CSV table of C-alpha atoms in Angstrom, one decimal:
chain,number,residue,atom,x,y,z
S,1271,PRO,CA,100.6,60.8,128.1
S,1272,ALA,CA,97.7,60.6,130.4
S,1273,PHE,CA,93.8,60.3,130.5
S,1274,LEU,CA,91.4,59.5,132.2
S,1275,ALA,CA,87.8,58.9,130.4
S,1276,LYS,CA,84.4,57.5,132.1
S,1277,TYR,CA,80.9,56.4,131.7
S,1278,GLY,CA,78.9,59.4,131.1
S,1279,ALA,CA,75.7,57.5,131.5
S,1280,VAL,CA,74.0,53.8,132.0
S,1281,VAL,CA,74.5,51.0,129.9
S,1282,ASN,CA,72.3,48.3,129.9
S,1283,GLY,CA,72.3,44.9,129.0
S,1284,ILE,CA,75.7,42.8,129.2
S,1285,ALA,CA,74.3,39.4,128.6
S,1286,HIS,CA,74.8,36.3,130.7
S,1287,GLU,CA,77.8,35.0,129.7
S,1288,THR,CA,78.6,37.0,127.1
S,1289,ASN,CA,82.1,38.9,127.0
S,1290,VAL,CA,82.3,42.2,125.9
S,1291,LYS,CA,84.1,45.1,124.5
S,1292,LEU,CA,83.1,48.5,127.2
S,1293,THR,CA,82.8,50.8,124.7
S,1294,GLY,CA,80.4,53.4,126.7
S,1295,PHE,CA,83.8,55.3,128.0
S,1296,ASN,CA,82.3,58.5,126.3
S,1297,THR,CA,83.4,61.6,128.6
S,1298,GLU,CA,87.2,62.4,128.9
S,1299,VAL,CA,88.3,63.4,131.6
S,1300,TYR,CA,91.3,64.8,130.5
S,1301,ASP,CA,92.9,63.4,127.6
S,1302,THR,CA,97.1,65.2,127.2
S,1303,ASN,CA,98.3,63.5,124.1
S,1304,ASN,CA,95.0,62.9,122.5
S,1305,THR,CA,95.5,59.1,122.8
S,1306,PHE,CA,91.9,57.9,124.0
S,1307,SER,CA,89.9,57.0,120.8
S,1308,ASN,CA,86.0,57.8,120.7
S,1309,ASN,CA,86.0,54.2,120.5
S,1310,SER,CA,87.6,53.5,123.9
S,1311,LYS,CA,91.2,51.9,123.2
S,1312,PHE,CA,94.5,53.6,124.2
S,1313,THR,CA,97.1,54.2,122.4
S,1314,PRO,CA,100.0,55.6,124.0
S,1315,GLY,CA,101.8,56.9,121.0
S,1316,VAL,CA,105.1,57.2,122.9
S,1317,ALA,CA,107.1,54.0,124.1
S,1318,GLY,CA,107.3,53.6,127.9
S,1319,THR,CA,106.1,52.0,131.3
S,1320,TYR,CA,102.6,52.8,131.6
S,1321,GLN,CA,100.2,52.8,134.9
S,1322,LEU,CA,96.6,51.5,133.4
S,1323,TYR,CA,93.6,51.4,136.3
S,1324,GLY,CA,90.1,51.7,136.4
S,1325,ALA,CA,86.4,50.6,137.6
S,1326,VAL,CA,84.0,49.4,136.3
S,1327,SER,CA,80.8,49.6,138.5
S,1328,HIS,CA,77.5,47.1,137.8
S,1329,TYR,CA,74.2,46.5,138.7
S,1330,ASP,CA,72.2,43.2,138.5
S,1331,GLU,CA,68.9,42.1,139.1
S,1332,ASN,CA,69.6,38.5,138.8
S,1333,THR,CA,71.6,36.4,141.5
S,1334,ILE,CA,75.3,37.4,140.9
S,1335,GLU,CA,78.2,34.2,140.7
S,1336,GLN,CA,81.0,35.4,138.5
S,1337,TYR,CA,82.4,38.9,136.6
S,1338,ARG,CA,85.7,39.5,135.3
S,1339,VAL,CA,86.8,42.8,133.8
S,1340,TYR,CA,89.6,42.0,131.1
S,1341,LEU,CA,92.5,44.4,129.9
S,1342,TYR,CA,93.1,43.2,126.3
S,1343,LYS,CA,96.7,44.5,124.3
S,1344,ASN,CA,97.0,44.7,121.1
S,1345,GLY,CA,93.7,42.5,120.5
S,1346,SER,CA,95.0,39.5,123.4
S,1347,LEU,CA,94.2,39.2,127.0
S,1348,LEU,CA,97.2,41.2,129.4
S,1349,ALA,CA,94.9,41.2,132.9
S,1350,ASN,CA,92.0,39.5,134.2
S,1351,PHE,CA,90.4,40.8,137.0
S,1352,GLU,CA,87.9,38.7,138.3
S,1353,HIS,CA,85.2,38.0,141.5
S,1354,ALA,CA,83.6,34.6,141.9
S,1355,ILE,CA,81.2,35.9,144.6
S,1356,ASN,CA,81.6,33.9,147.7
S,1357,VAL,CA,78.8,34.6,149.9
S,1358,VAL,CA,76.5,32.6,152.1
S,1359,VAL,CA,72.6,33.5,151.3
S,1360,ALA,CA,69.6,31.7,153.0
S,1361,ASN,CA,69.9,29.0,150.8
S,1362,ASP,CA,73.7,28.8,151.4
S,1363,THR,CA,74.4,28.7,147.5
S,1364,GLY,CA,77.7,30.8,147.4
S,1365,VAL,CA,76.0,33.5,145.3
S,1366,LEU,CA,75.2,37.4,146.0
S,1367,LYS,CA,71.4,37.9,145.9
S,1368,GLY,CA,70.7,40.3,142.9
S,1369,ASN,CA,69.3,44.1,142.8
S,1370,THR,CA,73.0,44.5,144.1
S,1371,THR,CA,75.5,47.0,142.9
S,1372,GLN,CA,79.1,45.9,142.6
S,1373,THR,CA,82.3,47.5,141.5
S,1374,VAL,CA,85.7,46.0,140.2
S,1375,THR,CA,88.4,48.3,140.6
S,1376,TRP,CA,92.0,47.4,138.7
S,1377,SER,CA,95.6,48.5,138.5
S,1378,VAL,CA,98.1,46.9,136.2
S,1379,THR,CA,101.9,48.1,134.5
S,1380,ASP,CA,102.8,46.9,131.2
S,1381,VAL,CA,105.6,48.4,128.7
S,1382,ALA,CA,103.8,49.6,125.4
S,1383,ASP,CA,105.1,50.7,122.3
S,1384,THR,CA,104.2,53.5,120.5
S,1385,ASP,CA,101.2,51.5,118.6
S,1386,ASP,CA,100.2,49.2,121.3
S,1387,TYR,CA,96.9,49.5,122.0
S,1388,TYR,CA,94.2,48.6,124.9
S,1389,GLU,CA,91.1,48.0,125.4
S,1390,VAL,CA,88.5,46.7,128.6
S,1391,TYR,CA,86.2,43.9,128.3
S,1392,PHE,CA,83.3,42.7,131.0
S,1393,TYR,CA,82.1,39.1,131.2
S,1394,GLN,CA,79.4,38.2,134.0
S,1395,SER,CA,77.2,35.0,134.7
S,1396,ASN,CA,73.9,34.8,136.7
S,1397,THR,CA,71.9,33.0,138.0
S,1398,ASN,CA,68.6,33.3,135.8
S,1399,ASP,CA,70.7,34.4,132.6
S,1400,GLY,CA,69.5,37.8,133.2
S,1401,VAL,CA,71.4,41.2,131.5
S,1402,PHE,CA,73.8,43.1,133.4
S,1403,SER,CA,74.0,47.2,133.9
S,1404,ILE,CA,77.3,49.2,134.0
S,1405,TYR,CA,77.0,52.5,135.5
S,1406,GLY,CA,77.6,55.9,134.2
S,1407,GLU,CA,76.6,59.3,135.6
S,1408,SER,CA,77.9,62.5,134.1
S,1409,ALA,CA,78.7,64.0,137.6
S,1410,SER,CA,81.1,61.7,139.1
S,1411,LEU,CA,83.1,58.9,137.9
S,1412,SER,CA,81.0,55.3,138.7
S,1413,THR,CA,83.2,53.7,135.5
S,1414,TRP,CA,86.3,54.2,134.4
S,1415,PHE,CA,89.5,53.7,132.4
S,1416,GLY,CA,92.8,55.8,132.6
S,1417,ALA,CA,96.8,55.5,131.9
S,1418,TYR,CA,99.7,57.7,132.9
S,1419,LYS,CA,103.7,57.0,131.7
S,1420,LEU,CA,105.6,56.3,134.3
S,1421,ILE,CA,109.2,55.6,132.5
S,1422,THR,CA,110.5,56.2,129.4
């Protein structure tokens, strides 16, 4: 089994200090065994070792402090891909100025049973309690989630 799904459009409204499931993976690039559902969940269907990977591109008009991509397995945290901003700006606060696009890429290998399931979550924190937008484009990959089987 292998799949790749992407965000096909921009999704606005990821609130400050909120961990939310990313449900906008609404365009399947491929799905060899129909293992990726329309609720942005991957269930392998075949036991084995899988490479899971993806990217989340986001935009914020506020000053960014940190953002995280979480990969959940069966409703529990499997992996945390955190980016805490440590950039010197004019006032030396260690944050990244707003109006910025950032991308978190991630990859992890995991052993799965037939009925395990995987989901992607996103968390952000910024100085103005603002909301983030997750980027998606119909013509290219900007935010995506994929997996393929490595070993039986």
